[in-house]
Amino acid sequence: LMSSVIEVQIEDKVGIIKLNRPDSLNAFNNELSDALYSQIEEFNESSAVNSILITGNGKAFSAGADVAGFQEGNTKKKSPLSWNNLIELFIRSKPIITSINGFAVGMGITLFLFSDIRLASKDAKISFRFVKIGLTPEYGSTRRLSDIVGISTASELMLTGKFVDGKEAERIGLISRSYDSDNLFNESFKISKDIAENSHWHNKVIKEMIFNNYHKDYDKVLEIEGDIFSQARQTKEHKDFVKKFMQDNK
């Protein structure tokens, strides 16, 4: 079950993944990418998990791609996983909550733009560093970051490569909330657990609508929501709620 490059546990229906290459600031090499992919896939297939929480061990969340590791990879065999596979996995996965506990640079932030909720410590250091190391942004981030923070802020972040801390990231809407380092994991777990208490079906259809409806015309969105809403009314969760509501309000 456990690759040494990640640590894994399940608690209260939350599947927890800790990136575990602290000596390399949790930089992604092929081994870590493959381990993360397989573990998310495993959680998606497990009835014991309803949400997924990803964080890093040590002082970094992830310093991005391990340049040495990937240079090696360029000459030898390619990892079977392409970047697109990971994004596609994040989009179709059970809800993913990313808890940014320190440095998040390059791939260490772009991939996680596709998580459903991002949280960070106030002193986290986040940067789209590419241009400053002679590279350009990847993982669909030129579009996804603009969707999240707007084009002007995305341009500033990507053209300057500047670092922002958790408080600034919260202010610009890059993350939902920043916490003191000591509280970050517990607060992230609370939100993950709250989401894990929903039925798998409800989480799945709501996430799909949020991702898929974003660029659709409103008439199409209303139609899709109407169909799903009719299905939701037939679920056990809704019927149980109505029954309890009626009893409580007799």
Short mmCIF file of N, CA, C and O in Angstrom, two decimals, residues 5-6 37 40 43 53 60 66 91 96 111 113 116 125 132 157 164 166-167 169 172-173 177 181 195 203 241 243-244:
data_model
loop_
_atom_site.label_atom_id
_atom_site.label_comp_id
_atom_site.label_asym_id
_atom_site.label_seq_id
_atom_site.Cartn_x
_atom_site.Cartn_y
_atom_site.Cartn_z
N VAL A 5 7.73 7.38 -0.94
CA VAL A 5 7.68 8.78 -1.33
C VAL A 5 6.36 9.45 -0.97
O VAL A 5 6.21 10.67 -1.11
N ILE A 6 5.39 8.65 -0.51
CA ILE A 6 4.17 9.24 0.07
C ILE A 6 3.83 8.49 1.36
O ILE A 6 4.18 7.32 1.51
N TYR A 37 -0.47 9.41 -8.34
CA TYR A 37 -1.52 8.98 -9.27
C TYR A 37 -2.17 7.68 -8.77
O TYR A 37 -3.40 7.60 -8.66
N ILE A 40 -4.31 8.20 -5.48
CA ILE A 40 -5.60 8.87 -5.71
C ILE A 40 -6.56 7.88 -6.37
O ILE A 40 -7.73 7.77 -5.99
N PHE A 43 -7.87 5.48 -3.78
CA PHE A 43 -8.89 6.11 -2.95
C PHE A 43 -10.21 6.26 -3.72
O PHE A 43 -11.29 6.13 -3.16
N LEU A 53 -7.30 14.40 1.01
CA LEU A 53 -6.54 15.55 1.52
C LEU A 53 -5.06 15.34 1.21
O LEU A 53 -4.49 14.31 1.56
N ALA A 60 8.26 22.05 3.12
CA ALA A 60 7.73 22.41 1.81
C ALA A 60 6.46 21.62 1.53
O ALA A 60 6.28 20.51 2.05
N ASP A 66 11.38 17.88 -10.02
CA ASP A 66 12.77 17.63 -9.66
C ASP A 66 13.58 17.69 -10.94
O ASP A 66 13.59 16.76 -11.74
N ILE A 91 -9.53 16.00 -12.09
CA ILE A 91 -10.87 16.49 -12.47
C ILE A 91 -11.93 15.43 -12.24
O ILE A 91 -13.04 15.75 -11.83
N ILE A 96 -10.80 16.76 -3.97
CA ILE A 96 -9.41 16.84 -3.50
C ILE A 96 -9.19 18.19 -2.81
O ILE A 96 -9.44 19.24 -3.38
N LEU A 111 -0.27 21.95 -10.85
CA LEU A 111 -1.08 20.72 -10.82
C LEU A 111 -2.24 20.89 -9.84
O LEU A 111 -3.38 20.50 -10.11
N LEU A 113 -3.83 23.45 -8.91
CA LEU A 113 -4.92 24.35 -9.29
C LEU A 113 -6.15 23.53 -9.67
O LEU A 113 -7.26 24.06 -9.70
N ASP A 116 -9.99 20.74 -5.73
CA ASP A 116 -11.27 21.44 -5.57
C ASP A 116 -11.18 22.59 -4.59
O ASP A 116 -11.81 23.63 -4.78
N LYS A 125 4.93 29.78 0.80
CA LYS A 125 5.55 30.59 -0.26
C LYS A 125 5.17 29.97 -1.59
O LYS A 125 5.62 28.86 -1.90
N LYS A 132 11.43 32.62 -14.61
CA LYS A 132 12.71 32.95 -13.99
C LYS A 132 13.74 31.82 -14.10
O LYS A 132 14.90 32.00 -13.73
N LEU A 157 1.40 37.17 -11.77
CA LEU A 157 2.06 36.03 -11.12
C LEU A 157 2.99 35.30 -12.08
O LEU A 157 4.09 34.89 -11.72
N VAL A 164 4.23 34.66 -3.41
CA VAL A 164 3.19 35.22 -2.54
C VAL A 164 3.03 34.31 -1.34
O VAL A 164 3.19 33.09 -1.45
N GLY A 166 0.72 32.89 2.09
CA GLY A 166 -0.64 32.38 2.22
C GLY A 166 -1.68 33.48 2.36
O GLY A 166 -2.77 33.40 1.80
N LYS A 167 -1.32 34.53 3.10
CA LYS A 167 -2.28 35.63 3.31
C LYS A 167 -2.60 36.34 2.00
O LYS A 167 -3.75 36.63 1.69
N ALA A 169 -2.16 35.03 -1.00
CA ALA A 169 -2.83 34.04 -1.86
C ALA A 169 -4.33 34.01 -1.55
O ALA A 169 -5.15 33.89 -2.46
N ILE A 172 -6.05 37.25 -3.03
CA ILE A 172 -6.29 37.25 -4.48
C ILE A 172 -7.16 36.08 -4.94
O ILE A 172 -7.48 35.96 -6.12
N GLY A 173 -7.56 35.23 -4.00
CA GLY A 173 -8.47 34.13 -4.35
C GLY A 173 -7.78 32.90 -4.91
O GLY A 173 -8.44 31.99 -5.42
N ARG A 177 -8.48 29.83 1.97
CA ARG A 177 -8.24 30.34 3.31
C ARG A 177 -6.82 30.04 3.74
O ARG A 177 -6.26 29.01 3.36
N SER A 181 0.40 28.12 10.77
CA SER A 181 1.01 26.80 10.46
C SER A 181 0.53 25.70 11.39
O SER A 181 0.25 24.59 10.95
N ILE A 195 -16.77 17.39 3.97
CA ILE A 195 -17.10 16.97 2.60
C ILE A 195 -17.27 15.45 2.53
O ILE A 195 -18.15 14.95 1.83
N ASN A 203 -21.35 14.41 -3.95
CA ASN A 203 -20.04 15.03 -4.21
C ASN A 203 -19.69 14.96 -5.68
O ASN A 203 -19.21 15.92 -6.28
N PHE A 241 -33.82 13.60 5.03
CA PHE A 241 -33.86 14.97 5.53
C PHE A 241 -35.30 15.46 5.63
O PHE A 241 -35.71 16.04 6.64
N LYS A 243 -38.04 13.77 5.90
CA LYS A 243 -38.76 13.04 6.95
C LYS A 243 -38.44 13.64 8.32
O LYS A 243 -39.33 13.92 9.12
N LYS A 244 -37.14 13.87 8.56
CA LYS A 244 -36.70 14.42 9.84
C LYS A 244 -37.25 15.85 10.00
O LYS A 244 -37.72 16.23 11.08
#
